Amino acid sequence: MPSATDELIQRLYQEPPDGFVAARTAAINEAKEAGDRDTAKRLAALKKPTVAAWVVNLLALRRPELIDDLVDLSAALREAQRGLKGDELRELTAQRRQVVSALVDAARRLALEASGPAAKLPLGEVEATLTAALAEPDVAAQVRTGRLVRAASYAGFGEVPRPRLRLVTDSSAEVDDEDEEIEEADAGAEVVEFPQPSAKEKAAAERRRREAEQKQRELRRELSAAQAAEKRADEQLEKSEAAERDAEHLVEDLDAELAELERRRTEAQADVARRKQARRTAERETAAARRRVGDVQAALEDLEVDEPD
């Protein structure tokens, strides 16, 4: 059973990306006002998704059964490829294309319902992400969360390399028959003993063996060093990507703060205009009152002058 915060996060990731930052800021402010600092901190860590990631999130959150079908098909494809079941693999591959196409269409409809018919959707990235989910269980697990931040991609498909197959024709079958006949003939032939290698040849063979072993050891050391360098590069890449995401997050937060400040500035300007208008009205009323006082005073003075001595 998802918690209230998890449900809130799901709602945020169903928001179109152009409204994500504002919705997240409002949710953070509500959590702070309620004194729930942990939830506010958790919400502040959420990243804004790209449009493609948002479309996939909609599919995962609103039609999770379709993602389950995708994962089941992925498992069947891996099993067929491990067993090198050609007919089954071809059938499942065709099914994969149909399933991915159907999922992209379902995601498109959900996105258009949420953002309007005029929305421009990167359906190619959506398809690439769903294809990656078919090939990679880790990607499928991320898709299932409904919290993707960016689209995924996959260069190939499957866990094991495909074998090199030879096309068997009638001529090749004849060759095989000839090979069998030769083997049968050899079976009835006299066994020929080959001469044993000389000491010089043995020494040369031993030298080549030691050289090959030495070369293998050197290559293993190079492979180990290359793998270590690759690991360090991957770690550095992850750090760089995390730093980039943090910087983007900061920009989004600052944009949200600027938008809020601009809204407050607009309200303050409107308030100044209202107060200025009220001042001008008060000035006119004051001037009218003063004129009225002057008129009354003048009338009184005229009456005093007209009175008989």
PDB file of C-alpha atoms in Angstrom:
ATOM      1  CA  MET A   1       0.000   0.000   0.000  1.00  0.00           C
ATOM      2  CA  PRO A   2       1.703   3.233  -1.115  1.00  0.00           C
ATOM      3  CA  SER A   3       2.041   5.993   1.464  1.00  0.00           C
ATOM      4  CA  ALA A   4       0.443   9.413   1.081  1.00  0.00           C
ATOM      5  CA  THR A   5       3.824  10.815   0.027  1.00  0.00           C
ATOM      6  CA  ASP A   6       4.276   8.076  -2.591  1.00  0.00           C
ATOM      7  CA  GLU A   7       0.822   8.833  -3.983  1.00  0.00           C
ATOM      8  CA  LEU A   8       1.705  12.530  -4.099  1.00  0.00           C
ATOM      9  CA  ILE A   9       4.924  11.743  -5.973  1.00  0.00           C
ATOM     10  CA  GLN A  10       2.963   9.625  -8.444  1.00  0.00           C
ATOM     11  CA  ARG A  11       0.618  12.552  -9.062  1.00  0.00           C
ATOM     12  CA  LEU A  12       3.588  14.871  -9.607  1.00  0.00           C
ATOM     13  CA  TYR A  13       5.126  12.554 -12.180  1.00  0.00           C
ATOM     14  CA  GLN A  14       1.821  12.451 -14.029  1.00  0.00           C
ATOM     15  CA  GLU A  15       1.908  16.264 -14.336  1.00  0.00           C
ATOM     16  CA  PRO A  16       3.023  17.542 -17.762  1.00  0.00           C
ATOM     17  CA  PRO A  17       6.691  18.599 -17.510  1.00  0.00           C
ATOM     18  CA  ASP A  18       5.927  22.311 -18.012  1.00  0.00           C
ATOM     19  CA  GLY A  19       3.850  22.246 -14.819  1.00  0.00           C
ATOM     20  CA  PHE A  20       6.076  19.932 -12.796  1.00  0.00           C
ATOM     21  CA  VAL A  21       8.220  22.571 -11.075  1.00  0.00           C
ATOM     22  CA  ALA A  22       5.251  24.678  -9.974  1.00  0.00           C
ATOM     23  CA  ALA A  23       3.383  21.601  -8.688  1.00  0.00           C
ATOM     24  CA  ARG A  24       6.476  20.397  -6.849  1.00  0.00           C
ATOM     25  CA  THR A  25       7.038  23.834  -5.281  1.00  0.00           C
ATOM     26  CA  ALA A  26       3.416  23.981  -4.107  1.00  0.00           C
ATOM     27  CA  ALA A  27       3.690  20.488  -2.605  1.00  0.00           C
ATOM     28  CA  ILE A  28       6.939  21.408  -0.831  1.00  0.00           C
ATOM     29  CA  ASN A  29       5.373  24.552   0.630  1.00  0.00           C
ATOM     30  CA  GLU A  30       2.364  22.589   1.874  1.00  0.00           C
ATOM     31  CA  ALA A  31       4.633  20.031   3.518  1.00  0.00           C
ATOM     32  CA  LYS A  32       6.655  22.801   5.188  1.00  0.00           C
ATOM     33  CA  GLU A  33       3.507  24.525   6.438  1.00  0.00           C
ATOM     34  CA  ALA A  34       2.363  21.186   7.867  1.00  0.00           C
ATOM     35  CA  GLY A  35       5.713  20.807   9.648  1.00  0.00           C
ATOM     36  CA  ASP A  36       6.616  17.698   7.629  1.00  0.00           C
ATOM     37  CA  ARG A  37      10.245  18.476   6.857  1.00  0.00           C
ATOM     38  CA  ASP A  38      11.078  14.912   5.768  1.00  0.00           C
ATOM     39  CA  THR A  39       8.402  14.960   3.084  1.00  0.00           C
ATOM     40  CA  ALA A  40       9.462  18.449   1.995  1.00  0.00           C
ATOM     41  CA  LYS A  41      13.062  17.275   1.679  1.00  0.00           C
ATOM     42  CA  ARG A  42      11.995  14.176  -0.254  1.00  0.00           C
ATOM     43  CA  LEU A  43       9.903  16.251  -2.639  1.00  0.00           C
ATOM     44  CA  ALA A  44      12.721  18.755  -3.150  1.00  0.00           C
ATOM     45  CA  ALA A  45      14.961  15.905  -4.365  1.00  0.00           C
ATOM     46  CA  LEU A  46      12.582  15.005  -7.215  1.00  0.00           C
ATOM     47  CA  LYS A  47      13.887  15.712 -10.704  1.00  0.00           C
ATOM     48  CA  LYS A  48      11.849  17.159 -13.529  1.00  0.00           C
ATOM     49  CA  PRO A  49      11.271  14.512 -16.241  1.00  0.00           C
ATOM     50  CA  THR A  50      11.772  15.067 -19.933  1.00  0.00           C
ATOM     51  CA  VAL A  51       8.665  14.898 -22.121  1.00  0.00           C
ATOM     52  CA  ALA A  52       9.549  11.370 -23.306  1.00  0.00           C
ATOM     53  CA  ALA A  53      10.104  10.170 -19.735  1.00  0.00           C
ATOM     54  CA  TRP A  54       6.798  11.746 -18.672  1.00  0.00           C
ATOM     55  CA  VAL A  55       4.932   9.902 -21.440  1.00  0.00           C
ATOM     56  CA  VAL A  56       6.439   6.567 -20.292  1.00  0.00           C
ATOM     57  CA  ASN A  57       5.611   7.437 -16.665  1.00  0.00           C
ATOM     58  CA  LEU A  58       1.976   8.012 -17.623  1.00  0.00           C
ATOM     59  CA  LEU A  59       1.858   4.567 -19.203  1.00  0.00           C
ATOM     60  CA  ALA A  60       3.469   2.909 -16.171  1.00  0.00           C
ATOM     61  CA  LEU A  61       1.247   4.661 -13.634  1.00  0.00           C
ATOM     62  CA  ARG A  62      -2.090   4.547 -15.465  1.00  0.00           C
ATOM     63  CA  ARG A  63      -1.734   1.276 -17.396  1.00  0.00           C
ATOM     64  CA  PRO A  64       0.637  -0.870 -15.267  1.00  0.00           C
ATOM     65  CA  GLU A  65      -0.797  -4.091 -16.710  1.00  0.00           C
ATOM     66  CA  LEU A  66       0.682  -3.176 -20.094  1.00  0.00           C
ATOM     67  CA  ILE A  67       4.140  -2.836 -18.549  1.00  0.00           C
ATOM     68  CA  ASP A  68       3.631  -6.253 -16.915  1.00  0.00           C
ATOM     69  CA  ASP A  69       2.942  -7.724 -20.367  1.00  0.00           C
ATOM     70  CA  LEU A  70       6.134  -6.097 -21.618  1.00  0.00           C
ATOM     71  CA  VAL A  71       8.190  -7.644 -18.796  1.00  0.00           C
ATOM     72  CA  ASP A  72       6.669 -11.095 -19.393  1.00  0.00           C
ATOM     73  CA  LEU A  73       7.529 -10.889 -23.086  1.00  0.00           C
ATOM     74  CA  SER A  74      11.063  -9.794 -22.216  1.00  0.00           C
ATOM     75  CA  ALA A  75      11.564 -12.885 -20.048  1.00  0.00           C
ATOM     76  CA  ALA A  76      10.238 -15.142 -22.808  1.00  0.00           C
ATOM     77  CA  LEU A  77      12.591 -13.565 -25.351  1.00  0.00           C
ATOM     78  CA  ARG A  78      15.636 -14.054 -23.126  1.00  0.00           C
ATOM     79  CA  GLU A  79      14.674 -17.673 -22.482  1.00  0.00           C
ATOM     80  CA  ALA A  80      14.219 -18.352 -26.201  1.00  0.00           C
ATOM     81  CA  GLN A  81      17.564 -16.771 -27.025  1.00  0.00           C
ATOM     82  CA  ARG A  82      19.381 -18.721 -24.323  1.00  0.00           C
ATOM     83  CA  GLY A  83      17.986 -21.910 -25.798  1.00  0.00           C
ATOM     84  CA  LEU A  84      18.623 -20.682 -29.359  1.00  0.00           C
ATOM     85  CA  LYS A  85      15.047 -21.578 -30.307  1.00  0.00           C
ATOM     86  CA  GLY A  86      14.980 -20.022 -33.771  1.00  0.00           C
ATOM     87  CA  ASP A  87      11.297 -20.389 -34.629  1.00  0.00           C
ATOM     88  CA  GLU A  88      10.159 -19.299 -31.190  1.00  0.00           C
ATOM     89  CA  LEU A  89      12.620 -16.402 -31.187  1.00  0.00           C
ATOM     90  CA  ARG A  90      11.387 -15.157 -34.575  1.00  0.00           C
ATOM     91  CA  GLU A  91       7.788 -15.375 -33.389  1.00  0.00           C
ATOM     92  CA  LEU A  92       8.561 -13.547 -30.145  1.00  0.00           C
ATOM     93  CA  THR A  93      10.571 -10.885 -32.014  1.00  0.00           C
ATOM     94  CA  ALA A  94       7.587 -10.185 -34.245  1.00  0.00           C
ATOM     95  CA  GLN A  95       5.401 -10.089 -31.135  1.00  0.00           C
ATOM     96  CA  ARG A  96       7.872  -7.670 -29.544  1.00  0.00           C
ATOM     97  CA  ARG A  97       7.443  -5.198 -32.397  1.00  0.00           C
ATOM     98  CA  GLN A  98       3.660  -5.440 -32.126  1.00  0.00           C
ATOM     99  CA  VAL A  99       3.697  -5.003 -28.340  1.00  0.00           C
ATOM    100  CA  VAL A 100       6.058  -2.008 -28.425  1.00  0.00           C
ATOM    101  CA  SER A 101       3.960  -0.376 -31.165  1.00  0.00           C
ATOM    102  CA  ALA A 102       0.775  -0.927 -29.152  1.00  0.00           C
ATOM    103  CA  LEU A 103       2.405   0.483 -25.999  1.00  0.00           C
ATOM    104  CA  VAL A 104       3.640   3.581 -27.832  1.00  0.00           C
ATOM    105  CA  ASP A 105       0.119   4.165 -29.181  1.00  0.00           C
ATOM    106  CA  ALA A 106      -1.409   3.738 -25.704  1.00  0.00           C
ATOM    107  CA  ALA A 107       1.175   6.128 -24.212  1.00  0.00           C
ATOM    108  CA  ARG A 108       0.458   8.665 -26.964  1.00  0.00           C
ATOM    109  CA  ARG A 109      -3.265   8.630 -26.202  1.00  0.00           C
ATOM    110  CA  LEU A 110      -2.650   9.085 -22.470  1.00  0.00           C
ATOM    111  CA  ALA A 111      -0.283  12.004 -23.105  1.00  0.00           C
ATOM    112  CA  LEU A 112      -2.703  13.741 -25.469  1.00  0.00           C
ATOM    113  CA  GLU A 113      -5.502  13.379 -22.911  1.00  0.00           C
ATOM    114  CA  ALA A 114      -3.268  14.948 -20.249  1.00  0.00           C
ATOM    115  CA  SER A 115      -1.708  17.760 -22.273  1.00  0.00           C
ATOM    116  CA  GLY A 116      -4.082  18.436 -25.146  1.00  0.00           C
ATOM    117  CA  PRO A 117      -4.192  17.411 -28.810  1.00  0.00           C
ATOM    118  CA  ALA A 118      -1.666  20.055 -29.893  1.00  0.00           C
ATOM    119  CA  ALA A 119       1.179  18.581 -27.832  1.00  0.00           C
ATOM    120  CA  LYS A 120       4.365  17.550 -29.666  1.00  0.00           C
ATOM    121  CA  LEU A 121       5.427  14.141 -28.345  1.00  0.00           C
ATOM    122  CA  PRO A 122       8.874  12.522 -28.878  1.00  0.00           C
ATOM    123  CA  LEU A 123       7.415   9.098 -29.662  1.00  0.00           C
ATOM    124  CA  GLY A 124      10.747   7.860 -31.034  1.00  0.00           C
ATOM    125  CA  GLU A 125      12.334   8.278 -27.596  1.00  0.00           C
ATOM    126  CA  VAL A 126       9.299   6.624 -25.991  1.00  0.00           C
ATOM    127  CA  GLU A 127       9.698   3.618 -28.309  1.00  0.00           C
ATOM    128  CA  ALA A 128      13.457   3.447 -27.599  1.00  0.00           C
ATOM    129  CA  THR A 129      12.792   3.434 -23.847  1.00  0.00           C
ATOM    130  CA  LEU A 130      10.229   0.635 -24.078  1.00  0.00           C
ATOM    131  CA  THR A 131      12.578  -1.377 -26.316  1.00  0.00           C
ATOM    132  CA  ALA A 132      15.345  -0.899 -23.748  1.00  0.00           C
ATOM    133  CA  ALA A 133      12.958  -2.119 -21.038  1.00  0.00           C
ATOM    134  CA  LEU A 134      12.434  -5.291 -23.082  1.00  0.00           C
ATOM    135  CA  ALA A 135      16.173  -5.923 -23.278  1.00  0.00           C
ATOM    136  CA  GLU A 136      17.306  -4.790 -19.833  1.00  0.00           C
ATOM    137  CA  PRO A 137      15.564  -5.916 -16.599  1.00  0.00           C
ATOM    138  CA  ASP A 138      17.054  -2.907 -14.781  1.00  0.00           C
ATOM    139  CA  VAL A 139      15.456  -0.502 -17.260  1.00  0.00           C
ATOM    140  CA  ALA A 140      12.156  -2.383 -16.972  1.00  0.00           C
ATOM    141  CA  ALA A 141      12.305  -2.006 -13.184  1.00  0.00           C
ATOM    142  CA  GLN A 142      12.864   1.753 -13.546  1.00  0.00           C
ATOM    143  CA  VAL A 143       9.986   2.048 -16.006  1.00  0.00           C
ATOM    144  CA  ARG A 144       7.692   0.243 -13.565  1.00  0.00           C
ATOM    145  CA  THR A 145       8.315   2.883 -10.877  1.00  0.00           C
ATOM    146  CA  GLY A 146       6.738   5.590 -13.032  1.00  0.00           C
ATOM    147  CA  ARG A 147       9.515   7.993 -12.008  1.00  0.00           C
ATOM    148  CA  LEU A 148      11.755   8.127 -15.061  1.00  0.00           C
ATOM    149  CA  VAL A 149      13.635  11.387 -15.440  1.00  0.00           C
ATOM    150  CA  ARG A 150      14.933  10.856 -18.951  1.00  0.00           C
ATOM    151  CA  ALA A 151      14.471   8.407 -21.817  1.00  0.00           C
ATOM    152  CA  ALA A 152      16.558   5.236 -22.126  1.00  0.00           C
ATOM    153  CA  SER A 153      18.029   3.561 -25.181  1.00  0.00           C
ATOM    154  CA  TYR A 154      19.504   0.202 -26.128  1.00  0.00           C
ATOM    155  CA  ALA A 155      21.858  -0.551 -29.012  1.00  0.00           C
ATOM    156  CA  GLY A 156      21.033  -4.242 -29.398  1.00  0.00           C
ATOM    157  CA  PHE A 157      18.780  -6.923 -28.031  1.00  0.00           C
ATOM    158  CA  GLY A 158      19.393 -10.072 -26.031  1.00  0.00           C
ATOM    159  CA  GLU A 159      21.886 -11.400 -23.516  1.00  0.00           C
ATOM    160  CA  VAL A 160      24.012 -13.722 -25.617  1.00  0.00           C
ATOM    161  CA  PRO A 161      25.551 -13.221 -29.062  1.00  0.00           C
ATOM    162  CA  ARG A 162      23.700 -14.821 -31.894  1.00  0.00           C
ATOM    163  CA  PRO A 163      25.524 -17.830 -33.399  1.00  0.00           C
ATOM    164  CA  ARG A 164      26.800 -17.790 -36.922  1.00  0.00           C
ATOM    165  CA  LEU A 165      24.456 -20.064 -38.877  1.00  0.00           C
ATOM    166  CA  ARG A 166      25.321 -21.876 -42.089  1.00  0.00           C
ATOM    167  CA  LEU A 167      22.642 -22.234 -44.721  1.00  0.00           C
ATOM    168  CA  VAL A 168      22.248 -25.930 -45.485  1.00  0.00           C
ATOM    169  CA  THR A 169      21.593 -26.557 -49.189  1.00  0.00           C
ATOM    170  CA  ASP A 170      21.334 -29.725 -51.277  1.00  0.00           C
ATOM    171  CA  SER A 171      24.956 -29.400 -52.344  1.00  0.00           C
ATOM    172  CA  SER A 172      26.135 -29.127 -48.752  1.00  0.00           C
ATOM    173  CA  ALA A 173      24.113 -32.192 -47.861  1.00  0.00           C
ATOM    174  CA  GLU A 174      25.917 -34.059 -50.632  1.00  0.00           C
ATOM    175  CA  VAL A 175      29.237 -32.957 -49.199  1.00  0.00           C
ATOM    176  CA  ASP A 176      28.175 -34.261 -45.793  1.00  0.00           C
ATOM    177  CA  ASP A 177      27.270 -37.597 -47.393  1.00  0.00           C
ATOM    178  CA  GLU A 178      30.685 -37.720 -49.017  1.00  0.00           C
ATOM    179  CA  ASP A 179      32.316 -36.979 -45.659  1.00  0.00           C
ATOM    180  CA  GLU A 180      30.426 -39.883 -44.095  1.00  0.00           C
ATOM    181  CA  GLU A 181      31.575 -42.188 -46.893  1.00  0.00           C
ATOM    182  CA  ILE A 182      35.179 -41.110 -46.377  1.00  0.00           C
ATOM    183  CA  GLU A 183      34.895 -41.696 -42.626  1.00  0.00           C
ATOM    184  CA  GLU A 184      33.459 -45.172 -43.241  1.00  0.00           C
ATOM    185  CA  ALA A 185      36.295 -45.928 -45.668  1.00  0.00           C
ATOM    186  CA  ASP A 186      38.834 -44.663 -43.148  1.00  0.00           C
ATOM    187  CA  ALA A 187      37.352 -46.889 -40.497  1.00  0.00           C
ATOM    188  CA  GLY A 188      38.226 -49.993 -42.518  1.00  0.00           C
ATOM    189  CA  ALA A 189      41.652 -48.741 -43.599  1.00  0.00           C
ATOM    190  CA  GLU A 190      44.976 -49.551 -41.996  1.00  0.00           C
ATOM    191  CA  VAL A 191      46.021 -47.236 -39.183  1.00  0.00           C
ATOM    192  CA  VAL A 192      49.072 -45.179 -40.103  1.00  0.00           C
ATOM    193  CA  GLU A 193      51.401 -44.195 -37.256  1.00  0.00           C
ATOM    194  CA  PHE A 194      52.941 -40.738 -37.566  1.00  0.00           C
ATOM    195  CA  PRO A 195      56.519 -40.201 -36.395  1.00  0.00           C
ATOM    196  CA  GLN A 196      57.020 -38.636 -32.964  1.00  0.00           C
ATOM    197  CA  PRO A 197      58.347 -35.035 -32.894  1.00  0.00           C
ATOM    198  CA  SER A 198      62.061 -34.599 -32.321  1.00  0.00           C
ATOM    199  CA  ALA A 199      63.547 -33.016 -29.201  1.00  0.00           C
ATOM    200  CA  LYS A 200      64.177 -29.812 -31.150  1.00  0.00           C
ATOM    201  CA  GLU A 201      60.556 -29.686 -32.285  1.00  0.00           C
ATOM    202  CA  LYS A 202      59.363 -30.380 -28.723  1.00  0.00           C
ATOM    203  CA  ALA A 203      61.573 -27.559 -27.419  1.00  0.00           C
ATOM    204  CA  ALA A 204      60.208 -25.191 -30.048  1.00  0.00           C
ATOM    205  CA  ALA A 205      56.648 -26.187 -29.221  1.00  0.00           C
ATOM    206  CA  GLU A 206      57.341 -25.695 -25.508  1.00  0.00           C
ATOM    207  CA  ARG A 207      58.852 -22.284 -26.230  1.00  0.00           C
ATOM    208  CA  ARG A 208      55.791 -21.268 -28.240  1.00  0.00           C
ATOM    209  CA  ARG A 209      53.544 -22.507 -25.421  1.00  0.00           C
ATOM    210  CA  ARG A 210      55.457 -20.436 -22.825  1.00  0.00           C
ATOM    211  CA  GLU A 211      55.378 -17.389 -25.108  1.00  0.00           C
ATOM    212  CA  ALA A 212      51.619 -17.825 -25.587  1.00  0.00           C
ATOM    213  CA  GLU A 213      51.127 -18.132 -21.813  1.00  0.00           C
ATOM    214  CA  GLN A 214      53.264 -15.027 -21.257  1.00  0.00           C
ATOM    215  CA  LYS A 215      51.240 -13.152 -23.869  1.00  0.00           C
ATOM    216  CA  GLN A 216      48.008 -14.284 -22.180  1.00  0.00           C
ATOM    217  CA  ARG A 217      49.241 -13.030 -18.807  1.00  0.00           C
ATOM    218  CA  GLU A 218      50.171  -9.670 -20.340  1.00  0.00           C
ATOM    219  CA  LEU A 219      46.808  -9.403 -22.047  1.00  0.00           C
ATOM    220  CA  ARG A 220      45.016 -10.296 -18.809  1.00  0.00           C
ATOM    221  CA  ARG A 221      46.949  -7.553 -16.997  1.00  0.00           C
ATOM    222  CA  GLU A 222      46.045  -5.103 -19.775  1.00  0.00           C
ATOM    223  CA  LEU A 223      42.409  -6.230 -19.589  1.00  0.00           C
ATOM    224  CA  SER A 224      42.390  -5.781 -15.806  1.00  0.00           C
ATOM    225  CA  ALA A 225      43.893  -2.303 -16.149  1.00  0.00           C
ATOM    226  CA  ALA A 226      41.423  -1.397 -18.922  1.00  0.00           C
ATOM    227  CA  GLN A 227      38.486  -2.658 -16.845  1.00  0.00           C
ATOM    228  CA  ALA A 228      39.685  -0.632 -13.851  1.00  0.00           C
ATOM    229  CA  ALA A 229      39.997   2.444 -16.068  1.00  0.00           C
ATOM    230  CA  GLU A 230      36.538   1.776 -17.472  1.00  0.00           C
ATOM    231  CA  LYS A 231      35.122   1.502 -13.956  1.00  0.00           C
ATOM    232  CA  ARG A 232      36.740   4.793 -12.943  1.00  0.00           C
ATOM    233  CA  ALA A 233      35.428   6.438 -16.105  1.00  0.00           C
ATOM    234  CA  ASP A 234      31.928   5.097 -15.418  1.00  0.00           C
ATOM    235  CA  GLU A 235      32.071   6.418 -11.845  1.00  0.00           C
ATOM    236  CA  GLN A 236      33.260   9.795 -13.100  1.00  0.00           C
ATOM    237  CA  LEU A 237      30.490   9.803 -15.700  1.00  0.00           C
ATOM    238  CA  GLU A 238      27.894   9.023 -13.030  1.00  0.00           C
ATOM    239  CA  LYS A 239      29.247  11.842 -10.859  1.00  0.00           C
ATOM    240  CA  SER A 240      29.194  14.231 -13.811  1.00  0.00           C
ATOM    241  CA  GLU A 241      25.647  13.250 -14.725  1.00  0.00           C
ATOM    242  CA  ALA A 242      24.566  13.627 -11.083  1.00  0.00           C
ATOM    243  CA  ALA A 243      26.219  17.057 -10.924  1.00  0.00           C
ATOM    244  CA  GLU A 244      24.504  18.031 -14.169  1.00  0.00           C
ATOM    245  CA  ARG A 245      21.135  16.893 -12.835  1.00  0.00           C
ATOM    246  CA  ASP A 246      21.706  18.808  -9.601  1.00  0.00           C
ATOM    247  CA  ALA A 247      22.590  21.934 -11.580  1.00  0.00           C
ATOM    248  CA  GLU A 248      19.475  21.527 -13.722  1.00  0.00           C
ATOM    249  CA  HIS A 249      17.437  21.030 -10.564  1.00  0.00           C
ATOM    250  CA  LEU A 250      18.877  24.215  -9.084  1.00  0.00           C
ATOM    251  CA  VAL A 251      18.016  26.138 -12.257  1.00  0.00           C
ATOM    252  CA  GLU A 252      14.476  24.775 -12.115  1.00  0.00           C
ATOM    253  CA  ASP A 253      14.159  25.825  -8.483  1.00  0.00           C
ATOM    254  CA  LEU A 254      15.512  29.280  -9.247  1.00  0.00           C
ATOM    255  CA  ASP A 255      13.118  29.577 -12.186  1.00  0.00           C
ATOM    256  CA  ALA A 256      10.267  28.691  -9.854  1.00  0.00           C
ATOM    257  CA  GLU A 257      11.461  31.258  -7.287  1.00  0.00           C
ATOM    258  CA  LEU A 258      11.795  33.895 -10.009  1.00  0.00           C
ATOM    259  CA  ALA A 259       8.296  33.135 -11.216  1.00  0.00           C
ATOM    260  CA  GLU A 260       6.997  33.474  -7.668  1.00  0.00           C
ATOM    261  CA  LEU A 261       8.883  36.769  -7.187  1.00  0.00           C
ATOM    262  CA  GLU A 262       7.544  38.053 -10.492  1.00  0.00           C
ATOM    263  CA  ARG A 263       4.014  37.164  -9.411  1.00  0.00           C
ATOM    264  CA  ARG A 264       4.501  38.999  -6.087  1.00  0.00           C
ATOM    265  CA  ARG A 265       6.038  41.975  -7.935  1.00  0.00           C
ATOM    266  CA  THR A 266       2.995  42.142 -10.227  1.00  0.00           C
ATOM    267  CA  GLU A 267       0.660  42.027  -7.219  1.00  0.00           C
ATOM    268  CA  ALA A 268       2.687  44.737  -5.459  1.00  0.00           C
ATOM    269  CA  GLN A 269       2.551  46.953  -8.542  1.00  0.00           C
ATOM    270  CA  ALA A 270      -1.215  46.483  -8.709  1.00  0.00           C
ATOM    271  CA  ASP A 271      -1.470  47.359  -5.020  1.00  0.00           C
ATOM    272  CA  VAL A 272       0.620  50.513  -5.553  1.00  0.00           C
ATOM    273  CA  ALA A 273      -1.671  51.533  -8.407  1.00  0.00           C
ATOM    274  CA  ARG A 274      -4.750  51.008  -6.243  1.00  0.00           C
ATOM    275  CA  ARG A 275      -3.267  53.027  -3.392  1.00  0.00           C
ATOM    276  CA  LYS A 276      -2.219  55.793  -5.780  1.00  0.00           C
ATOM    277  CA  GLN A 277      -5.767  55.981  -7.115  1.00  0.00           C
ATOM    278  CA  ALA A 278      -7.116  56.088  -3.551  1.00  0.00           C
ATOM    279  CA  ARG A 279      -4.709  58.944  -2.724  1.00  0.00           C
ATOM    280  CA  ARG A 280      -5.826  60.927  -5.737  1.00  0.00           C
ATOM    281  CA  THR A 281      -9.474  60.403  -4.783  1.00  0.00           C
ATOM    282  CA  ALA A 282      -8.715  61.556  -1.230  1.00  0.00           C
ATOM    283  CA  GLU A 283      -6.915  64.645  -2.575  1.00  0.00           C
ATOM    284  CA  ARG A 284      -9.930  65.555  -4.710  1.00  0.00           C
ATOM    285  CA  GLU A 285     -12.276  65.074  -1.764  1.00  0.00           C
ATOM    286  CA  THR A 286      -9.998  67.172   0.462  1.00  0.00           C
ATOM    287  CA  ALA A 287      -9.878  69.973  -2.100  1.00  0.00           C
ATOM    288  CA  ALA A 288     -13.666  69.896  -2.459  1.00  0.00           C
ATOM    289  CA  ALA A 289     -14.077  70.013   1.311  1.00  0.00           C
ATOM    290  CA  ARG A 290     -11.720  72.951   1.548  1.00  0.00           C
ATOM    291  CA  ARG A 291     -13.629  74.805  -1.143  1.00  0.00           C
ATOM    292  CA  ARG A 292     -16.847  74.114   0.719  1.00  0.00           C
ATOM    293  CA  VAL A 293     -15.332  75.460   3.955  1.00  0.00           C
ATOM    294  CA  GLY A 294     -14.199  78.595   2.106  1.00  0.00           C
ATOM    295  CA  ASP A 295     -17.651  79.096   0.587  1.00  0.00           C
ATOM    296  CA  VAL A 296     -19.378  78.727   3.970  1.00  0.00           C
ATOM    297  CA  GLN A 297     -16.912  81.104   5.638  1.00  0.00           C
ATOM    298  CA  ALA A 298     -17.482  83.689   2.873  1.00  0.00           C
ATOM    299  CA  ALA A 299     -21.242  83.397   3.280  1.00  0.00           C
ATOM    300  CA  LEU A 300     -20.939  83.942   7.028  1.00  0.00           C
ATOM    301  CA  GLU A 301     -18.779  87.004   6.481  1.00  0.00           C
ATOM    302  CA  ASP A 302     -21.322  88.439   4.039  1.00  0.00           C
ATOM    303  CA  LEU A 303     -24.097  88.007   6.593  1.00  0.00           C
ATOM    304  CA  GLU A 304     -22.060  89.763   9.254  1.00  0.00           C
ATOM    305  CA  VAL A 305     -21.455  92.735   6.935  1.00  0.00           C
ATOM    306  CA  ASP A 306     -25.164  93.078   6.045  1.00  0.00           C
ATOM    307  CA  GLU A 307     -26.337  93.146   9.681  1.00  0.00           C
ATOM    308  CA  PRO A 308     -27.476  96.717  10.854  1.00  0.00           C
ATOM    309  CA  ASP A 309     -25.405  98.500  13.467  1.00  0.00           C
TER     310      ASP A 309
END
